PDB file of C-alpha atoms and ligand atoms in Angstrom:
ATOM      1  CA  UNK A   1    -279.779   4.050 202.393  1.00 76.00           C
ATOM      2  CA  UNK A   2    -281.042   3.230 205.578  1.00 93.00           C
ATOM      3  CA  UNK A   3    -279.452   1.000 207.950  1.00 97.00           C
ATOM      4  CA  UNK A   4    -280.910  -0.092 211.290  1.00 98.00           C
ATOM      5  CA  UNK A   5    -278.215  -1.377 213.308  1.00 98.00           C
ATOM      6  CA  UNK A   6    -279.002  -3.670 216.470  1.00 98.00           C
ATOM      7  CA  UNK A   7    -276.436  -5.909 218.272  1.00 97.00           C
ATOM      8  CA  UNK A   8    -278.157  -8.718 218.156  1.00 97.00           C
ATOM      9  CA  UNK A   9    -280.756 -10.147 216.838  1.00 97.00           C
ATOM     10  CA  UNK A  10    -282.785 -13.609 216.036  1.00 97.00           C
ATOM     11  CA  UNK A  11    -282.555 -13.629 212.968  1.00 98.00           C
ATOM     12  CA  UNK A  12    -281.860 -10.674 210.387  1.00 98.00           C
ATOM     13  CA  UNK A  13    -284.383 -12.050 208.092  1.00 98.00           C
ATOM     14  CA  UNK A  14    -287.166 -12.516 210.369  1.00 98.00           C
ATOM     15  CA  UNK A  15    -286.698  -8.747 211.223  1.00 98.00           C
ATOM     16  CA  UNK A  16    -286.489  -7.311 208.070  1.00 98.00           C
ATOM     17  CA  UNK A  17    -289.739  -9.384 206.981  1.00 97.00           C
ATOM     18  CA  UNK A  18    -291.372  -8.105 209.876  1.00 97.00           C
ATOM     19  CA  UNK A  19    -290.362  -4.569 209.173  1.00 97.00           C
ATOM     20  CA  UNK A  20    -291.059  -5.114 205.138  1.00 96.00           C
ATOM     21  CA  UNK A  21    -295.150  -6.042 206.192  1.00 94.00           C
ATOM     22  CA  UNK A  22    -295.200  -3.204 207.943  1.00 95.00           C
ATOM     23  CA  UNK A  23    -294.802  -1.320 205.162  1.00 94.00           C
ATOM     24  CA  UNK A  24    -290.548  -0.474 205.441  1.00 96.00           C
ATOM     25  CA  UNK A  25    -289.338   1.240 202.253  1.00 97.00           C
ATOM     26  CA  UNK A  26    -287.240  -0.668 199.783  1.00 96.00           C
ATOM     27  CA  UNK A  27    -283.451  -0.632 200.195  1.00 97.00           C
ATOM     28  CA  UNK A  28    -284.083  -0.294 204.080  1.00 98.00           C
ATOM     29  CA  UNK A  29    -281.258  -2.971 205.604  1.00 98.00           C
ATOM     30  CA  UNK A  30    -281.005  -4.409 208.965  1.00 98.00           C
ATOM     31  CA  UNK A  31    -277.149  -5.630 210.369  1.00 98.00           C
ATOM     32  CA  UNK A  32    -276.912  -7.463 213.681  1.00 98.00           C
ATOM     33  CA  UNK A  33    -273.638  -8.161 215.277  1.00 97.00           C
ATOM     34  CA  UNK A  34    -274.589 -11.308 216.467  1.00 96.00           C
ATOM     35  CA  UNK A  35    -277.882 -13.657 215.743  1.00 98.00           C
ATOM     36  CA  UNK A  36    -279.193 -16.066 217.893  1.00 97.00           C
ATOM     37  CA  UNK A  37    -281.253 -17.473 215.277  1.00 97.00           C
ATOM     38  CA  UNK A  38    -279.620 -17.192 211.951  1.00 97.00           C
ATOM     39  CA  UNK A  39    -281.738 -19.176 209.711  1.00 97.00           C
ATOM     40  CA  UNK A  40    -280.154 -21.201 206.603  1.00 96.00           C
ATOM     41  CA  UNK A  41    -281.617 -22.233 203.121  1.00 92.00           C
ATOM     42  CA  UNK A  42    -283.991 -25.502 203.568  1.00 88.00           C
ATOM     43  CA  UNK A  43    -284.613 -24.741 207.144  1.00 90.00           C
ATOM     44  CA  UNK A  44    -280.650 -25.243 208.356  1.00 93.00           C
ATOM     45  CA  UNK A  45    -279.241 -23.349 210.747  1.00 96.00           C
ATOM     46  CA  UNK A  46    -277.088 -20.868 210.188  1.00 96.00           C
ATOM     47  CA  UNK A  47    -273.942 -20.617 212.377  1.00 92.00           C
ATOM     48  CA  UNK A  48    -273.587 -17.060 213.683  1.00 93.00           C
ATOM     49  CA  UNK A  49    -270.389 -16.679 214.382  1.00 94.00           C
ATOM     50  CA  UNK A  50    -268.856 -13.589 215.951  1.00 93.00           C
ATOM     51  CA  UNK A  51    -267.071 -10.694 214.221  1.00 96.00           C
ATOM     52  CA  UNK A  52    -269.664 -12.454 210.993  1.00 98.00           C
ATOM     53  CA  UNK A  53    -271.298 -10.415 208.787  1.00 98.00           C
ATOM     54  CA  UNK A  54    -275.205 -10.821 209.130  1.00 98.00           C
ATOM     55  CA  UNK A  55    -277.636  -8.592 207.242  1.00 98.00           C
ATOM     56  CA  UNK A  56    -281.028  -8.122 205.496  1.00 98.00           C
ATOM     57  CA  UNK A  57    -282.197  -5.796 202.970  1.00 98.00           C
ATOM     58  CA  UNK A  58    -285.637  -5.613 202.103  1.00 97.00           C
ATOM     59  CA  UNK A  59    -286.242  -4.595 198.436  1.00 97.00           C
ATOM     60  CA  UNK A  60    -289.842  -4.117 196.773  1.00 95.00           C
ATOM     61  CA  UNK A  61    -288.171  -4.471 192.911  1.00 94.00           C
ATOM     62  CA  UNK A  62    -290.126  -3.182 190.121  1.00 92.00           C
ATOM     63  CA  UNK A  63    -290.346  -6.245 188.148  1.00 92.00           C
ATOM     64  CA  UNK A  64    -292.806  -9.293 187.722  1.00 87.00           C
ATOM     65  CA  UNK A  65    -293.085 -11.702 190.486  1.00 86.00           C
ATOM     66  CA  UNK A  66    -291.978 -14.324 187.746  1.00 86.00           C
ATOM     67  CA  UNK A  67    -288.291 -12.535 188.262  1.00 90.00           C
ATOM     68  CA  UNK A  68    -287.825 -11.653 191.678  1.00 90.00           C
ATOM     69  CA  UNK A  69    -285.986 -15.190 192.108  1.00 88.00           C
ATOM     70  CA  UNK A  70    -283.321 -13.801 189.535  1.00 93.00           C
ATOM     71  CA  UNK A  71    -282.223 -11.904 193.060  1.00 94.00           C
ATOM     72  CA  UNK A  72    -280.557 -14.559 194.631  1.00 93.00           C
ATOM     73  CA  UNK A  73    -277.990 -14.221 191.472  1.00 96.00           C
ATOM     74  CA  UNK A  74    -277.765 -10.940 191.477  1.00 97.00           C
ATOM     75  CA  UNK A  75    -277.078 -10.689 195.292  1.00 97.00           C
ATOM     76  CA  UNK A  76    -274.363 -13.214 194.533  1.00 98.00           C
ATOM     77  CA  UNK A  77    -272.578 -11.114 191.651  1.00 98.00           C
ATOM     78  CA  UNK A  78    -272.687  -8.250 193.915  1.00 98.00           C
ATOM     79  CA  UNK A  79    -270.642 -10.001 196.832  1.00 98.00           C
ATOM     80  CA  UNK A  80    -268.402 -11.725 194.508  1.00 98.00           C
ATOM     81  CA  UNK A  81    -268.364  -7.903 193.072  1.00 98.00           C
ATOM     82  CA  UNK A  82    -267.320  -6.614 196.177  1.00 98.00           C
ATOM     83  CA  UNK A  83    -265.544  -9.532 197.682  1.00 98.00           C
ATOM     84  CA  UNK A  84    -262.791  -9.681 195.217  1.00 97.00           C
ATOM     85  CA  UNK A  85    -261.666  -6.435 195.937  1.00 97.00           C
ATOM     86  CA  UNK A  86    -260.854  -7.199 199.313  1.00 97.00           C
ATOM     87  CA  UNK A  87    -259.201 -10.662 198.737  1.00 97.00           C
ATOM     88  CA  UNK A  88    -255.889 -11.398 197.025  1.00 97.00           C
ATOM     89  CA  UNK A  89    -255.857 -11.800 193.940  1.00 96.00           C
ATOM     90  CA  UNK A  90    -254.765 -15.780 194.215  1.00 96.00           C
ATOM     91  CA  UNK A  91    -257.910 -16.855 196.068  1.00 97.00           C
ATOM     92  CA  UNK A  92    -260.143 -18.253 193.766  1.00 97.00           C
ATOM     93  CA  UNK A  93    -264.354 -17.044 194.029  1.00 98.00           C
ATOM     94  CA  UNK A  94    -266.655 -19.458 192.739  1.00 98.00           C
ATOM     95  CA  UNK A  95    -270.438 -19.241 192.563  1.00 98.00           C
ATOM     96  CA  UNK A  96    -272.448 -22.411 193.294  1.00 97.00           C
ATOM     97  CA  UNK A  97    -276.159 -22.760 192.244  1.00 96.00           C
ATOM     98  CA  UNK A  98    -278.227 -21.314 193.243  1.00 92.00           C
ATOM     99  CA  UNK A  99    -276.016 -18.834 195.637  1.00 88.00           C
ATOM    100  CA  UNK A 100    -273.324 -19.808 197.875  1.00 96.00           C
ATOM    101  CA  UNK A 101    -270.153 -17.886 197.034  1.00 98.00           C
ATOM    102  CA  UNK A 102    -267.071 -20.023 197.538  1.00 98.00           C
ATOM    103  CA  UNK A 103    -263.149 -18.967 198.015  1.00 98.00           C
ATOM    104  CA  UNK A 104    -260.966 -21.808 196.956  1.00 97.00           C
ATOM    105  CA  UNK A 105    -263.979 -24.399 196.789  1.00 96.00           C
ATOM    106  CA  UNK A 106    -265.138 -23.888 200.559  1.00 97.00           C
ATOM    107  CA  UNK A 107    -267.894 -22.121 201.845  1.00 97.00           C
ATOM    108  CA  UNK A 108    -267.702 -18.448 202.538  1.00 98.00           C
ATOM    109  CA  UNK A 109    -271.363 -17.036 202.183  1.00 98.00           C
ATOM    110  CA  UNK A 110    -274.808 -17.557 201.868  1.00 97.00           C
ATOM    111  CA  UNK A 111    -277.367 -15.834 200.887  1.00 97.00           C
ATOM    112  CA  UNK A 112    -281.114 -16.642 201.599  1.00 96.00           C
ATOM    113  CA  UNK A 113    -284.078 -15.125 199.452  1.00 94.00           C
ATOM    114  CA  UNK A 114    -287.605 -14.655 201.313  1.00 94.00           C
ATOM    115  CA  UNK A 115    -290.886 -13.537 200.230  1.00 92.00           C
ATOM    116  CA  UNK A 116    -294.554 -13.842 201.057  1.00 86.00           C
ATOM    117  CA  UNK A 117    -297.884 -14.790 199.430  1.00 75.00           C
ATOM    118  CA  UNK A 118    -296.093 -12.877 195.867  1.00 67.00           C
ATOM    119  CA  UNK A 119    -296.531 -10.262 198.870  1.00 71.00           C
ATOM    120  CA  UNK A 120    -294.503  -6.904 196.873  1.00 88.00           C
ATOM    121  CA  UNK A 121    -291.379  -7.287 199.168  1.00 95.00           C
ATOM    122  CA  UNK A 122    -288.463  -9.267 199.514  1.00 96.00           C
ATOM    123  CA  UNK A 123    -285.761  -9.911 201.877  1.00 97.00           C
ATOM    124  CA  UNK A 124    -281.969 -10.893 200.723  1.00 97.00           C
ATOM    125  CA  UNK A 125    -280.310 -12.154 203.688  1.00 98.00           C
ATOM    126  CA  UNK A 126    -276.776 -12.617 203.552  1.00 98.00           C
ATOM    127  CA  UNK A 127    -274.358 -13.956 206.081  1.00 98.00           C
ATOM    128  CA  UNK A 128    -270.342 -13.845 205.487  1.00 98.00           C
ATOM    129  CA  UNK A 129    -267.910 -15.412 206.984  1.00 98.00           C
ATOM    130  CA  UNK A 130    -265.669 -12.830 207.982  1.00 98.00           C
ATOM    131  CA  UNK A 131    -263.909 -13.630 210.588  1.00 97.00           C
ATOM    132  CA  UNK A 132    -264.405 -16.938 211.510  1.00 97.00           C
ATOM    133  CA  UNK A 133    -266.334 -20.025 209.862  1.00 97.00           C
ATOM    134  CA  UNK A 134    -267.144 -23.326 210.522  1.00 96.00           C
ATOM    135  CA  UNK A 135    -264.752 -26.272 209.903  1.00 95.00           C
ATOM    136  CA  UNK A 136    -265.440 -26.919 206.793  1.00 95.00           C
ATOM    137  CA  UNK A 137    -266.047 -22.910 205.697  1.00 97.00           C
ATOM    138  CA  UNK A 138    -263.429 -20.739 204.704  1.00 98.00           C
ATOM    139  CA  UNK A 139    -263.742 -16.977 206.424  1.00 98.00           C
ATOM    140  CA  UNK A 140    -262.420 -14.141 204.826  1.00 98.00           C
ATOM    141  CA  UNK A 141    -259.840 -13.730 207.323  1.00 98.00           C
ATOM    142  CA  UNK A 142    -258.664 -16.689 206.716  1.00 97.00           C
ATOM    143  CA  UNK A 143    -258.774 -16.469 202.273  1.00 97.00           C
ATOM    144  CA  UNK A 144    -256.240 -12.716 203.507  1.00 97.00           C
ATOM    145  CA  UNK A 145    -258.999 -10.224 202.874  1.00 97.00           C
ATOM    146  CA  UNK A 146    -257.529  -6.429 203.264  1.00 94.00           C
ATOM    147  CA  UNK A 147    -260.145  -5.668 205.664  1.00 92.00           C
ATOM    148  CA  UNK A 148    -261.710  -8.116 208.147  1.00 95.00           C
ATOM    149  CA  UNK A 149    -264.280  -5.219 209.524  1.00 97.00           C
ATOM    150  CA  UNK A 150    -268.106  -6.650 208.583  1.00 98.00           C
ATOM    151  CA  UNK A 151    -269.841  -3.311 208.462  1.00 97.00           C
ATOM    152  CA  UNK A 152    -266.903  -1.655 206.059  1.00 97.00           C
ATOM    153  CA  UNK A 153    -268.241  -5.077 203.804  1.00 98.00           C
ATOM    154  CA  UNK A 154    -271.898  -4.173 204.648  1.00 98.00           C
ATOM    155  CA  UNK A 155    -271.137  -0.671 202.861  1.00 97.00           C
ATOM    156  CA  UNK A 156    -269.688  -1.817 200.237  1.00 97.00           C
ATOM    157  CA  UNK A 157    -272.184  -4.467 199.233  1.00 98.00           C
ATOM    158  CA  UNK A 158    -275.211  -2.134 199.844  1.00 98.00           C
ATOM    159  CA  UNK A 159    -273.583  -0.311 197.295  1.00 97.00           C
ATOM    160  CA  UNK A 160    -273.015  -2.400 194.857  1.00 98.00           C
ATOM    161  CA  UNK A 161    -276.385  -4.478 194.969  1.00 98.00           C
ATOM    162  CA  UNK A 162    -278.072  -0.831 194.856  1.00 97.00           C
ATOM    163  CA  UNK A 163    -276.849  -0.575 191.580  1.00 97.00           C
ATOM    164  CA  UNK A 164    -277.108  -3.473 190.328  1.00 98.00           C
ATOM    165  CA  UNK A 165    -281.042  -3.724 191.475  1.00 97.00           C
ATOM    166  CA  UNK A 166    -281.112  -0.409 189.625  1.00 97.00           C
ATOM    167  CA  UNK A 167    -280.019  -1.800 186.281  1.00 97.00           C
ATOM    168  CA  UNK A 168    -281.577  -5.450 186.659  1.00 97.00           C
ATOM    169  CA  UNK A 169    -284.820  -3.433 186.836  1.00 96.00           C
ATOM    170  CA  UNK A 170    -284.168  -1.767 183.641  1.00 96.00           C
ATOM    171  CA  UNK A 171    -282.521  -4.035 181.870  1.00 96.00           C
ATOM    172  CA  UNK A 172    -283.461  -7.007 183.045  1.00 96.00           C
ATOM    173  CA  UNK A 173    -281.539 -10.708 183.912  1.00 96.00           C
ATOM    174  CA  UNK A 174    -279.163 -10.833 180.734  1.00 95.00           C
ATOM    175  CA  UNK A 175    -275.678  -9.022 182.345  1.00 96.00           C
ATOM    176  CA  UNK A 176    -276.476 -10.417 185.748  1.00 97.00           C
ATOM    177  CA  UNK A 177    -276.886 -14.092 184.002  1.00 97.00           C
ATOM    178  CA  UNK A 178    -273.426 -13.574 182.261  1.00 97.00           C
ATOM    179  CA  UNK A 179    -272.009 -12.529 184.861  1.00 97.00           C
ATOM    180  CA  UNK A 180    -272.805 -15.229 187.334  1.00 97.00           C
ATOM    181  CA  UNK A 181    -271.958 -17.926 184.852  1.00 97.00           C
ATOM    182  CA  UNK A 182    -268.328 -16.743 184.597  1.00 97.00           C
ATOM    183  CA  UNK A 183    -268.092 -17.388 187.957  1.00 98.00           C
ATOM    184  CA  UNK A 184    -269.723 -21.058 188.135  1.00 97.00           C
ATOM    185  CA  UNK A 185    -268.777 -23.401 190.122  1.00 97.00           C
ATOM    186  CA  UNK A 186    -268.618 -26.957 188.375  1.00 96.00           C
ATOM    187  CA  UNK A 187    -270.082 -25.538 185.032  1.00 97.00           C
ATOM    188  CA  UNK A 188    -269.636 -28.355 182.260  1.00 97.00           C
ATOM    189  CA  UNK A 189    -268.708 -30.704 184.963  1.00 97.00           C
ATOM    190  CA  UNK A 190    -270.454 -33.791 186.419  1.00 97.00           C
ATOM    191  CA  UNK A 191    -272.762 -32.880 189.183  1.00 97.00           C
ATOM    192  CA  UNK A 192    -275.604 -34.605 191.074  1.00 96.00           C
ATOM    193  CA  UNK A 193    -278.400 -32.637 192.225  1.00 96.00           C
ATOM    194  CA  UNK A 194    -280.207 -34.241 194.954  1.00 94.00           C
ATOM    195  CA  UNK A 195    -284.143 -33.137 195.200  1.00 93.00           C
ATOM    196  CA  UNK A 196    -286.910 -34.524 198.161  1.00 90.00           C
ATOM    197  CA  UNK A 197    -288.024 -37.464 195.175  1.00 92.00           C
ATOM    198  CA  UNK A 198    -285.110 -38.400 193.163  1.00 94.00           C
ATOM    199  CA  UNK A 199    -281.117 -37.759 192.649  1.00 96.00           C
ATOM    200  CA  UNK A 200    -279.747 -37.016 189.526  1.00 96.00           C
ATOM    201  CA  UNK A 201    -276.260 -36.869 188.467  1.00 97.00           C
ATOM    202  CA  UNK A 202    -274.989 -35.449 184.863  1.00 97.00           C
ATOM    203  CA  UNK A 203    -273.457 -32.656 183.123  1.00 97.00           C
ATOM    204  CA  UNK A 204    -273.556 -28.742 184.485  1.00 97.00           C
ATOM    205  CA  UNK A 205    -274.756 -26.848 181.637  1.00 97.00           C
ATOM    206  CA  UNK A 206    -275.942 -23.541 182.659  1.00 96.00           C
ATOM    207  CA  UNK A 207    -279.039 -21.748 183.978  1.00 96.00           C
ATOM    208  CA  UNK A 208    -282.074 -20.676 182.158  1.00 93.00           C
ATOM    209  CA  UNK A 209    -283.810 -17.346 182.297  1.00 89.00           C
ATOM    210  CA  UNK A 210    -285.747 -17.674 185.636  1.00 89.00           C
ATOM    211  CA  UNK A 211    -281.924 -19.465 186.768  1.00 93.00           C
ATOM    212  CA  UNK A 212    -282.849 -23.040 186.787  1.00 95.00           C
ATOM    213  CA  UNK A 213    -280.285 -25.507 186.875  1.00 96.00           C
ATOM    214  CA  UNK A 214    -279.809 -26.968 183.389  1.00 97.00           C
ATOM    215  CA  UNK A 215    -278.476 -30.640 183.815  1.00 97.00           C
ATOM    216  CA  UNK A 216    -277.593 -32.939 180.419  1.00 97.00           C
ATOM    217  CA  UNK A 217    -278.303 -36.353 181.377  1.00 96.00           C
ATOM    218  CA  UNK A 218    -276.492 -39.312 179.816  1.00 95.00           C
ATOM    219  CA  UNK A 219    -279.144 -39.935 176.882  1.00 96.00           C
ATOM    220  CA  UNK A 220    -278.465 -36.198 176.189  1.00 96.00           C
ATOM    221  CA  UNK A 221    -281.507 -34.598 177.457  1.00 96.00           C
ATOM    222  CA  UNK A 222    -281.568 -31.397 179.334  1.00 97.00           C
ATOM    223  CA  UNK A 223    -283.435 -31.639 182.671  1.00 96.00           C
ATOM    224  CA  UNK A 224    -284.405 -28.108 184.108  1.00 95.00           C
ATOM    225  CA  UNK A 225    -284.242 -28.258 188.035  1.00 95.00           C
ATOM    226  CA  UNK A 226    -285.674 -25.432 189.901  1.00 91.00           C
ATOM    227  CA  UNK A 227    -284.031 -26.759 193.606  1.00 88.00           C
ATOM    228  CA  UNK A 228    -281.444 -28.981 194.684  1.00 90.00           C
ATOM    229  CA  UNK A 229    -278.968 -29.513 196.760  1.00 90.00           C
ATOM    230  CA  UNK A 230    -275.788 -29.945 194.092  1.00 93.00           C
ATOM    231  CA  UNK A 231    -272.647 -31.673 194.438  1.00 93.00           C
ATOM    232  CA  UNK A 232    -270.537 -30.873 192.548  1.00 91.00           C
TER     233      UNK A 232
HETATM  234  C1  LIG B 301    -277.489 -20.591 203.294  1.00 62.86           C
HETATM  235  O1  LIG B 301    -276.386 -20.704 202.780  1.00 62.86           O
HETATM  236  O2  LIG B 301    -278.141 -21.596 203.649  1.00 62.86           O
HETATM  237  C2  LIG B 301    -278.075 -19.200 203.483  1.00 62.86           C
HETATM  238  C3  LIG B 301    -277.527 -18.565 204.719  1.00 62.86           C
HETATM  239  C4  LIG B 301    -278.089 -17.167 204.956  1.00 62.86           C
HETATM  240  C5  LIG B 301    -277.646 -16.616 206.284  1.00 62.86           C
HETATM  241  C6  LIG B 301    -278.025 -15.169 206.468  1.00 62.86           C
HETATM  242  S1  LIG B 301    -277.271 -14.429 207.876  1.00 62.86           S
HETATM  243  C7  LIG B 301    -278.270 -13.024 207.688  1.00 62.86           C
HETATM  244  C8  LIG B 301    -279.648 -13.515 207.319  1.00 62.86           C
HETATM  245  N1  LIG B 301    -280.408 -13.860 208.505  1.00 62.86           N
HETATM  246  C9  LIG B 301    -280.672 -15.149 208.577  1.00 62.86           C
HETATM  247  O3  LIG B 301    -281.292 -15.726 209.495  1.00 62.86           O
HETATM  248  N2  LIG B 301    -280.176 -15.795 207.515  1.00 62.86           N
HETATM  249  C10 LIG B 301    -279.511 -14.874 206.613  1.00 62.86           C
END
C-alpha cells in the first residue's frame, strides 16, 4: 500500500484525482493533516478540523462502470468495519443513504465518491471526525473511541477496504448490500428525500442493486431515487 503523506493539503480528493490522471496505481492513498479545502458531497464544504482524519484512495476496480457507485457502500461497511472496534460497545453506528456513518444518530463521517468522464479511476474520499466535529457532529473522541490517533484509523481502514475491494470484485455487491442494510439508518421508517425538482416523503425500504434508495409511497408504489438529501 502506498501512502503519500503531506501536512496539508487543499483538498485530499483533488490530489488524489490529480495523481489518478496521471496514471497513479490503484490502492495508492493520500492523508493530509490538515485541508484547506476539504470538499463535501453536493458542493458543501467540508470542515477540516484538526487532529481529523482526511484521506483519499484512488482505486481503478475491475468491474463495470455500471458498479463503481456500489463503492460509496462498500467504503461505508469498511469504516463502520473498522470503527466499531475502536468505539464502545454502547455507541450505536448507523449508516445513512447513501454514506454518512453516524454514532448515536449524529454525524461522524463522510465519505465522497469521484470519478471522471467513466475515466478507469476513482477516488473515495473520506473525512472522520476524530477528534473534534462540528456542533452538530459527533467525533470519535467524543462517542470514547480507544484510540483518537487518525493515521492508526487510516491503517486500519486501508486494510479493511483492501479487502473488501478484493472480494466486491469477485463476488460482486450481494455481502456488501447485506451488510450495509443491517446497519441502516431509518430503514422501514418514514423518510423524506428531498431532490433539486420535488420532495418526497414515505416509507424506507431498502436499496436496489446499483444502491438506489427504494421509497414506498402512500398509494404503495415503490419510487427508486438515485440522489437525495434524506431526512430521516
Ligand atoms: C460529505 O459528507 O459530504 C462527504 C465529506 C467527504 C470529506 C472528505 S475529507 C477527505 C476528502 N477530501 C475532500 O475534500 N473531501 C473528502
Amino acid at each position: 500500500m502506498n501512502v503519500i503523506e503531506l501536512q496539508t493539503a487543499g483538498s485530499t480528493n483533488d490530489y488524489a484525482r490529480r495523481l489518478a490522471r496521471e496514471g497513479a496505481a490503484s490502492g495508492t492513498i493520500i492523508w493530509a493533516h490538515e485541508q484547506t479545502a476539504g470538499r463535501g458531497r453536493q458542493g458543501r464544504p467540508w470542515t477540516s478540523m484538526p487532529g481529523n482524519l482526511f484521506m483519499s484512495m484512488i482505486l481503478r476496480p475491475r468491474v463495470g462502470v455500471e458498479h463503481v457507485g456500489q463503492l460509496s457502500f462498500l467504503s461505508a461497511v469498511a469504516l463502520a468495519n473498522v470503527l466499531e472496534r475502536i468505539i464502545p460497545a454502547s455507541a450505536q453506528i448507523g449508516l445513512k443513504w447513501p454514506n454518512d456513518l453516524l454514532i448515536n444518530r449524529k454525524k461522524a463521517a463522510g465519505i465522497l465518491i469521484e470519478t471522471e468522464n467513466r475515466m478507469p479511476w476513482v477516488v473515495v474520499g473520506i473525512g472522520v471526525n476524530v477528534a473534534s466535529a462540528p456542533p452538530d457532529a459527533v467525533s470519535l473522541r467524543a462517542a470514547g473511541a480507544k484510540t483518537c490517533e487518525a493515521g492508526h484509523i487510516l491503517g486500519l481502514l486501508a486494510k479493511e477496504m483492501q479487502g473488501m475491494v478484493e472480494n466486491w470484485e469477485k463476488t460482486g455487491f450481494k455481502t456488501i448490500r447485506e451488510a450495509w442494510l443491517k446497519r441502516a439508518y431509518g430503514l422501514g421508517e418514514e423518510v423524506t428525500a428531498r431532490m433539486p425538482q420535488e420532495t418526497l416523503t414515505g416509507i424506507f425500504k431498502g436499496i436496489d442493486q446499483s444502491g438506489a434508495l427504494q421509497l414506498q409511497m402512500p398509494d404503495g408504489a415503490v419510487k427508486t431515487i438515485n440522489s437525495a438529501e434524506v431526512f430521516v
